[in-house]
Short mmCIF file of C-alpha atoms in Angstrom, two decimals:
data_model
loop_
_atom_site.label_atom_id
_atom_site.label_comp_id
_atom_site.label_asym_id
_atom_site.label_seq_id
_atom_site.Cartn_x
_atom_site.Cartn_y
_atom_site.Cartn_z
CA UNK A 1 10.59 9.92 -17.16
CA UNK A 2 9.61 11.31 -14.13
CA UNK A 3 12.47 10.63 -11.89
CA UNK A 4 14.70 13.12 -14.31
CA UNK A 5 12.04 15.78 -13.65
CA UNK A 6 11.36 14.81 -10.30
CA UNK A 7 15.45 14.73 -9.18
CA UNK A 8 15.91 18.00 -11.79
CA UNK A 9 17.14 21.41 -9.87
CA UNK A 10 14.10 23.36 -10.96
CA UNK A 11 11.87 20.68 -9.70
CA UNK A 12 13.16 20.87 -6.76
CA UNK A 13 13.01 24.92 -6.36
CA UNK A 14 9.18 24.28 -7.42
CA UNK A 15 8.81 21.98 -4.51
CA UNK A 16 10.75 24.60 -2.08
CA UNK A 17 8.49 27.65 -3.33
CA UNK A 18 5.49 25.65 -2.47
CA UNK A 19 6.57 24.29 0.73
CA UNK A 20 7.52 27.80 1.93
CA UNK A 21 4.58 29.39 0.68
CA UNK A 22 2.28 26.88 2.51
CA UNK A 23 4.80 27.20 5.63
CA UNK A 24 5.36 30.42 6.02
CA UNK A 25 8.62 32.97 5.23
CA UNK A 26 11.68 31.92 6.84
CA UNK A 27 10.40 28.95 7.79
CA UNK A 28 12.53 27.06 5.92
CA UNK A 29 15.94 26.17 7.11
CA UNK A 30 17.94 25.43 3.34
CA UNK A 31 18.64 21.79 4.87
CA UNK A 32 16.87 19.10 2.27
CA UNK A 33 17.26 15.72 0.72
CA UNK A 34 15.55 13.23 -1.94
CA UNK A 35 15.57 10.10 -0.49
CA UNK A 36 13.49 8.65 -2.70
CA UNK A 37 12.96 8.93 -6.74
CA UNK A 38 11.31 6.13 -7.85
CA UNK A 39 8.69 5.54 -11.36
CA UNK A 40 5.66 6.28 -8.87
CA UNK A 41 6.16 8.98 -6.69
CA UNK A 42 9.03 11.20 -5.24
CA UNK A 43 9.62 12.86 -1.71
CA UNK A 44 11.73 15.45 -0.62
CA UNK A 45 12.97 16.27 2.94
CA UNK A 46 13.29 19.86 4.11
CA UNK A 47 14.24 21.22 7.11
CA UNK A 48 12.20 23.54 8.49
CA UNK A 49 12.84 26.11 11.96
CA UNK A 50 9.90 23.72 13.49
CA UNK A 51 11.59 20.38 12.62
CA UNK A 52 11.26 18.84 9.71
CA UNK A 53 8.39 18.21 6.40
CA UNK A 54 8.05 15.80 3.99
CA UNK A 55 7.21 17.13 -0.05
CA UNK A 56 5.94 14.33 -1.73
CA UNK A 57 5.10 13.97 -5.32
CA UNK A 58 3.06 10.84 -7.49
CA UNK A 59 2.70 9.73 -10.69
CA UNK A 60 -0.72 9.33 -12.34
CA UNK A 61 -1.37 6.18 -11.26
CA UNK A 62 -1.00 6.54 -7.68
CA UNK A 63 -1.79 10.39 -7.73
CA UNK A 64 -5.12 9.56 -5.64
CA UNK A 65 -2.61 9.50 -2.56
CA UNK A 66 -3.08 13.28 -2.02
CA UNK A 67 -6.85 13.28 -1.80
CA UNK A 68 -6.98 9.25 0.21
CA UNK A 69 -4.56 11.34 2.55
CA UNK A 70 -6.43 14.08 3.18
CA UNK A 71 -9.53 12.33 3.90
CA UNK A 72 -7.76 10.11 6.15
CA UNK A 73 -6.32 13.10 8.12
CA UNK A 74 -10.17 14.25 9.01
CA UNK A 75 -11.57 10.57 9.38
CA UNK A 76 -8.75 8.63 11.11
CA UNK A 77 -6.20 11.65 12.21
CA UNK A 78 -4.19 9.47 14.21
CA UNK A 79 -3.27 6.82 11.60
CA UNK A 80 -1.27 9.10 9.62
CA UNK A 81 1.26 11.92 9.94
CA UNK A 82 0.13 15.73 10.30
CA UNK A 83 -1.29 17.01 6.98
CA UNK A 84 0.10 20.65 5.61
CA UNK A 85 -0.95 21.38 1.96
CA UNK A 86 -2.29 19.14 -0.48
CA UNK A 87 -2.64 19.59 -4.35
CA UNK A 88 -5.00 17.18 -5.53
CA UNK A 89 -4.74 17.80 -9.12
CA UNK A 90 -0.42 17.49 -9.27
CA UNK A 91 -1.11 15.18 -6.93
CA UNK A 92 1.75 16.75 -4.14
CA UNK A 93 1.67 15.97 -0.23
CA UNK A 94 3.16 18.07 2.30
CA UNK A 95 3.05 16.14 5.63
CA UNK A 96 4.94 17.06 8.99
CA UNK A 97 7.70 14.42 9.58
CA UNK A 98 6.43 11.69 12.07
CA UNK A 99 10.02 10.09 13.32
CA UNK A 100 11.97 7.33 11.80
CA UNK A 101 10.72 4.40 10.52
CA UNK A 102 10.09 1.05 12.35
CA UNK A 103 12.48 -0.89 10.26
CA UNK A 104 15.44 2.26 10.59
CA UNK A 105 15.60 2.19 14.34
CA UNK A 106 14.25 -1.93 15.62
CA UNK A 107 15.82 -4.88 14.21
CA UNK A 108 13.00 -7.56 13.31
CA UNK A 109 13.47 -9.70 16.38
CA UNK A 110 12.38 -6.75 18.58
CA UNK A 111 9.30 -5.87 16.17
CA UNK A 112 6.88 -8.28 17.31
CA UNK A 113 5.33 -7.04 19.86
CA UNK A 114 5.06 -3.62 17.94
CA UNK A 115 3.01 -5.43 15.42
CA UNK A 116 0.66 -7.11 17.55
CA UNK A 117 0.04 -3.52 19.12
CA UNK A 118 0.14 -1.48 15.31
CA UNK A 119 -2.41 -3.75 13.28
CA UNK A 120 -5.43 -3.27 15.62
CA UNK A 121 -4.77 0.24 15.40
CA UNK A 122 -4.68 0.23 11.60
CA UNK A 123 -7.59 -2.18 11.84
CA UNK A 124 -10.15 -0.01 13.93
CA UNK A 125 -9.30 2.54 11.14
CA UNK A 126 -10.00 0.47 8.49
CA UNK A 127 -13.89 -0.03 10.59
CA UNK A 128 -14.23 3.44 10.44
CA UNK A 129 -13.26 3.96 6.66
CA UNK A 130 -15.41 1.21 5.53
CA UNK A 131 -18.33 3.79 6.50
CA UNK A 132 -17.52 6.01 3.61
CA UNK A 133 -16.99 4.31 0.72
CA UNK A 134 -18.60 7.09 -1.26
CA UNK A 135 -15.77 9.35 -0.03
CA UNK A 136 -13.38 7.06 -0.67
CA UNK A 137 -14.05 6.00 -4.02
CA UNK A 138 -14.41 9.86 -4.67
CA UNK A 139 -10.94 10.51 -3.96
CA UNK A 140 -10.14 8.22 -6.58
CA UNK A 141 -8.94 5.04 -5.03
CA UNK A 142 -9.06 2.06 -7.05
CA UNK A 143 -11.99 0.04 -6.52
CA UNK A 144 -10.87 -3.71 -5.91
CA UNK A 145 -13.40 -5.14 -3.89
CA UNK A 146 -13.75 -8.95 -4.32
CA UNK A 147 -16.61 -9.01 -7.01
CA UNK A 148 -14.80 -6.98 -9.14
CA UNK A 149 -11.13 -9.23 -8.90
CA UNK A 150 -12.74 -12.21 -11.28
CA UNK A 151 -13.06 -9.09 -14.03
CA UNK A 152 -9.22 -7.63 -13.35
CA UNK A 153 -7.62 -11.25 -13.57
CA UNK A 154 -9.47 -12.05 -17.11
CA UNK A 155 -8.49 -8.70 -18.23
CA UNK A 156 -4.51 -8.99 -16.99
CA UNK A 157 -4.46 -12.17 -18.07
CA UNK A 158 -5.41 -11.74 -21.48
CA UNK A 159 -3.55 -8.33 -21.80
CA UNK A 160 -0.40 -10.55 -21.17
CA UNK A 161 -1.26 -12.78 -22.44
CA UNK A 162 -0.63 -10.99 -25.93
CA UNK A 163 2.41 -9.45 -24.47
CA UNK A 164 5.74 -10.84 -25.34
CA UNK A 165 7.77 -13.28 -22.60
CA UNK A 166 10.28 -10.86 -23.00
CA UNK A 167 8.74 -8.04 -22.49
CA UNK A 168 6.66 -9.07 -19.84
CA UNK A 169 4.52 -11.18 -20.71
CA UNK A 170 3.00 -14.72 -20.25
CA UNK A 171 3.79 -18.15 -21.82
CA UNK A 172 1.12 -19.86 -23.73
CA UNK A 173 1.75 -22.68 -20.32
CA UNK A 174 1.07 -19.78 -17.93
CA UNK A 175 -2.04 -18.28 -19.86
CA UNK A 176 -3.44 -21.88 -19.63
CA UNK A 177 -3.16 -22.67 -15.77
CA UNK A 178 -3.92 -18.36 -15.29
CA UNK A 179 -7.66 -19.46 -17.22
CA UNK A 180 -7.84 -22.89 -15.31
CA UNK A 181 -7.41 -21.24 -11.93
CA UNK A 182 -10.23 -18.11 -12.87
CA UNK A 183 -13.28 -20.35 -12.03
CA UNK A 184 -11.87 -21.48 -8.32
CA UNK A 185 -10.73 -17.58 -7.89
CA UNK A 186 -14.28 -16.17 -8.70
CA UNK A 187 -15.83 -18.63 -5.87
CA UNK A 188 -12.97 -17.23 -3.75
CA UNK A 189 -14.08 -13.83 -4.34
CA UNK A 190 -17.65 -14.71 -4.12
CA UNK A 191 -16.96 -16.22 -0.86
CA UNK A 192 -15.28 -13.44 0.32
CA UNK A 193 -18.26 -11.24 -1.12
CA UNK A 194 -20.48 -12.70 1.51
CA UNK A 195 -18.13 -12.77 4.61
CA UNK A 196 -20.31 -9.72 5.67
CA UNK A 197 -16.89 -8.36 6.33
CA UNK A 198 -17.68 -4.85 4.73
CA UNK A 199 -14.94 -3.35 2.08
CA UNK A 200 -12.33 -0.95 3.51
CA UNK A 201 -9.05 1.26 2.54
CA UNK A 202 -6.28 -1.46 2.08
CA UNK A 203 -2.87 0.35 2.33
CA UNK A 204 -1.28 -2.65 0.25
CA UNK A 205 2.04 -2.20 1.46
CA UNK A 206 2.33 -1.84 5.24
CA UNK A 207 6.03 -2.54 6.12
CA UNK A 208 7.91 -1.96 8.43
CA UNK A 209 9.63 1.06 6.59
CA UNK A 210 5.90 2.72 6.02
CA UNK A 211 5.56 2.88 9.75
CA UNK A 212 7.18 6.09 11.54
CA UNK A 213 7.58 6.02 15.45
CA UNK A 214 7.54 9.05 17.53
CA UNK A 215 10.93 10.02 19.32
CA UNK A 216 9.74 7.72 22.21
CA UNK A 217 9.43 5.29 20.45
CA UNK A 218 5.29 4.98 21.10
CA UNK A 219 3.72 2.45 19.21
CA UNK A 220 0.14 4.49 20.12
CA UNK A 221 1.28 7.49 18.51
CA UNK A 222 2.75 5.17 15.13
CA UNK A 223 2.22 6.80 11.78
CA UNK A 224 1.34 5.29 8.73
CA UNK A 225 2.85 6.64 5.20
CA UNK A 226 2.78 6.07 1.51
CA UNK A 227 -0.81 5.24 0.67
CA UNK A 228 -0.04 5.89 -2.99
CA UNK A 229 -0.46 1.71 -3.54
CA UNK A 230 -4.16 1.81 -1.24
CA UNK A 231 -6.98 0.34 -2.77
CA UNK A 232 -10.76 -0.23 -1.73
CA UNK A 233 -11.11 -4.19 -1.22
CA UNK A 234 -11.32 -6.88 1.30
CA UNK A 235 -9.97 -5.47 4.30
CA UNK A 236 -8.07 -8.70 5.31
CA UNK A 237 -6.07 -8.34 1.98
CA UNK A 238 -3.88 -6.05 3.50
CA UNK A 239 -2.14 -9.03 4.94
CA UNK A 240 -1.13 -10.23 2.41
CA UNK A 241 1.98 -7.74 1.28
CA UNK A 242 2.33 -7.32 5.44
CA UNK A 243 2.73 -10.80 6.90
CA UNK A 244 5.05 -11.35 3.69
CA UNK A 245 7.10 -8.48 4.81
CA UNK A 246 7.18 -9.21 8.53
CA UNK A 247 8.30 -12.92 7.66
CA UNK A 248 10.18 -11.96 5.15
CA UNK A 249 12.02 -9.50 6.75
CA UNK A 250 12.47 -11.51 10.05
CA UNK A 251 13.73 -14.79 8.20
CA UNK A 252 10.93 -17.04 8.50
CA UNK A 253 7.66 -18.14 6.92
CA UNK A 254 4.26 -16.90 7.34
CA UNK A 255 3.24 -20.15 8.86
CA UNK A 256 5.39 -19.27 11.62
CA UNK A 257 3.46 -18.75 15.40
CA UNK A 258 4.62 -15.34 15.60
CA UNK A 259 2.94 -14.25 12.22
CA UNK A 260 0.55 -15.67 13.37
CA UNK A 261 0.25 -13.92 16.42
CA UNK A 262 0.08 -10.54 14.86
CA UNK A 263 -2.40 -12.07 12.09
CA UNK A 264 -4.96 -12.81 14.93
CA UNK A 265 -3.77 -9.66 16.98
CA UNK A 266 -5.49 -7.96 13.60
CA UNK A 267 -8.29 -10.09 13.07
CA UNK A 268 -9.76 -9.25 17.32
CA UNK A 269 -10.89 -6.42 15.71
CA UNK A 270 -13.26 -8.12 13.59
CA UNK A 271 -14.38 -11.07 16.19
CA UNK A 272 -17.81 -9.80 15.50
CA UNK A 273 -17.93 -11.20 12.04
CA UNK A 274 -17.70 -15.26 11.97
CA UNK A 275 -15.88 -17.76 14.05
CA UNK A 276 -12.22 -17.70 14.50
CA UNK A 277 -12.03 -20.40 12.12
CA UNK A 278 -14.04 -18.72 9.47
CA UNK A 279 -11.93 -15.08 9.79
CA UNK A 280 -8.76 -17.38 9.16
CA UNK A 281 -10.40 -18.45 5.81
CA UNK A 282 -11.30 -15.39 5.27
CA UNK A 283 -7.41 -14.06 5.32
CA UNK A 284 -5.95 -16.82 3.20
CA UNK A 285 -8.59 -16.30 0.76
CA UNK A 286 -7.69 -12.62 0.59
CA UNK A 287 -4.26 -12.63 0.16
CA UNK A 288 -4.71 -15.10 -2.82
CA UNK A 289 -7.01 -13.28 -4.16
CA UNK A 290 -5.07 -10.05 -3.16
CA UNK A 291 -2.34 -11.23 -5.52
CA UNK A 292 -4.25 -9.78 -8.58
CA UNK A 293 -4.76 -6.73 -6.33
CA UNK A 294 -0.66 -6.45 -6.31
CA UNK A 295 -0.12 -6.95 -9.79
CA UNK A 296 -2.96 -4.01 -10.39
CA UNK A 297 -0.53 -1.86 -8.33
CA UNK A 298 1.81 -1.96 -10.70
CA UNK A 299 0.20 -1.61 -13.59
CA UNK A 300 -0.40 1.99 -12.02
CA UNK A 301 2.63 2.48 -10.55
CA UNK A 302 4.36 1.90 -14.08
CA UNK A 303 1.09 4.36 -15.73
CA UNK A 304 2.96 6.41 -18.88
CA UNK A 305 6.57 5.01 -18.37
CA UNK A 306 8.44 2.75 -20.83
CA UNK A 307 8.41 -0.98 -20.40
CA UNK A 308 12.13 -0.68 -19.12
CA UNK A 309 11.01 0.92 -16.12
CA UNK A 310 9.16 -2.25 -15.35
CA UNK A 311 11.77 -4.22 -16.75
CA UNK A 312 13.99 -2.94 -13.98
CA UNK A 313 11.99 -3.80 -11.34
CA UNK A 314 11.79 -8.02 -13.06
CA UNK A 315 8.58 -7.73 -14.24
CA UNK A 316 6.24 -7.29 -11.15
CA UNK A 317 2.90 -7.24 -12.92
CA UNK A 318 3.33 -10.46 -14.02
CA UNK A 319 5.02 -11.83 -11.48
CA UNK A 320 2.07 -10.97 -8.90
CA UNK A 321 -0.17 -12.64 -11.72
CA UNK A 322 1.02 -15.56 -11.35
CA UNK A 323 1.36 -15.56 -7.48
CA UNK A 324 -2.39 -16.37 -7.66
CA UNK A 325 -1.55 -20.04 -9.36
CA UNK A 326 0.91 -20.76 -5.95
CA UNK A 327 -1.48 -22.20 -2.73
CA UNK A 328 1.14 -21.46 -0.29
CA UNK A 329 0.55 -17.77 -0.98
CA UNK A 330 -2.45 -18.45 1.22
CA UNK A 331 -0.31 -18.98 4.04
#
């Protein structure tokens, strides 16, 4: 598995050797940490005689990261932390720490605000990105835009479909309503197909904890991490794993005015395209539609890893599946 090689000792002296050689000698202070070893990707912390860097290693199914992140630090510079050393092909990061995260240092109540100021921000990036989709889709991101969803629920339906419950799979009952519910999601995707709303880099899991503030605590100077889940798709489906998060993590509902608040604090950005009315649509068709995206996610994250690693995490493929059948996902 890759979190024994990832968390091993001579891992970890790889991932010093190349973060000094890229740094410079005695740059590095000894100081580190793993945070994080998860199925999917790795980072390291070391300290560093000019603060501190962030290693970061993925898996093969979110190893575009490295090259998404690159691009993204010449196309949208101030969206994402400081860029050091890349290797595409081991798919490793080395990124300049960018402060603590939203969610270590603000308590939900205080984080409203924040958001109404962040999305736009990530928004006007997403405008610019959706001008190079041939970059894009060169570095490897998955390609989910909405005419291609109707293809990747058939397929992950079926594959489950012959999957054991037990081992992840669906019921004979869930198979059914998953093929009832395909004809209404292609004219969803259709629909959003023709929005005019052109497709963009979705992070697909902007939280609170993939947001770093500055030591002033600037949302302007914000930074956005861990784009190993980014896809290219709807724009608006980013909202679905965000809103979720925000409501979730504030103990309410999506339907609540706040969330809704930042959800049209995001959507300004695109008052060019449709009424108010229609861009509302628009978002609840994307984050049921984005469901399928989610499940895809990890199906990647979980590329070349036993079905217990999946297991552990309650089956998330399949339980993003069936997300899809549930209208209140809408919101």
């Amino acid at each position: 598995m890759p979190v024994d090689l990832w968390t091993s000792p001579a891992f970890v002296d790889e991932a010093r050797a190349w973060t000094a050689a890229h740094l410079g000698e005695g740059s590095l202070t000894g100081e580190w940490e793993q945070p994080h070893a998860r199925a999917w990707s790795s980072a390291i912390r070391f300290g560093t005689t000019r603060g501190s860097v962030w290693f970061k290693v993925n898996g093969p199914g979110t190893r575009h990261e490295s090259r998404l992140t690159r691009l993204m630090s010449e196309l949208v510079p101030d969206l994402v932390p400081e860029l050091l050393a890349a290797d595409d092909a081991r798919g490793w990061t080395l990124m300049r720490d960018a402060g603590p995260t939203l969610r270590s240092v603000r308590p939900p109540e205080e984080l409203w605000g924040r958001w109404e100021l962040l999305l736009p921000r990530y928004a006007e990036a997403q405008r610019v990105l959706s001008g190079h989709e041939h970059d894009v889709l060169a570095a490897r991101v998955p390609d989910q835009r909405p005419s291609l969803l109707p293809g990747h629920l058939a397929d992950t339906t079926a594959r489950l479909a012959g999957t054991p419950v037990e081992d992840g799979g669906l019921s004979v009952e869930e198979t059914h309503r998953l093929e009832a519910v395909a004809a209404d999601h292609a004219d969803w995707c259709a629909e959003l197909a023709a929005s005019g709303v052109v497709p963009s880099v979705n992070h697909d899991d902007l939280h609170s904890s993939n947001v770093c503030l500055p030591s002033g605590g600037d949302v302007d100077a914000a930074r956005v991490i861990d784009w190993g889940d980014a896809v290219w798709s709807h724009p608006f489906a980013t909202l679905l794993a965000t809103l979720n998060s925000i409501a979730w993590h504030a103990g309410t509902e999506v339907t609540d005015p706040r969330v809704r608040r930042v959800r049209d604090a995001y959507l300004e950005v695109y008052a060019d395209h449709g009424s108010a009315t229609e861009r509302e649509r628009w978002v609840r068709l994307a984050r049921r539609t984005g469901c399928v995206t989610k499940a895809l996610s990890y199906v990647r994250a979980f590329e070349g890893e036993p079905r217990s690693a999946e297991a552990a995490e309650d089956w998330p493929v399949r339980a993003w599946l069936l997300e899809t059948l549930d209208p209140a996902v809408a919101g």
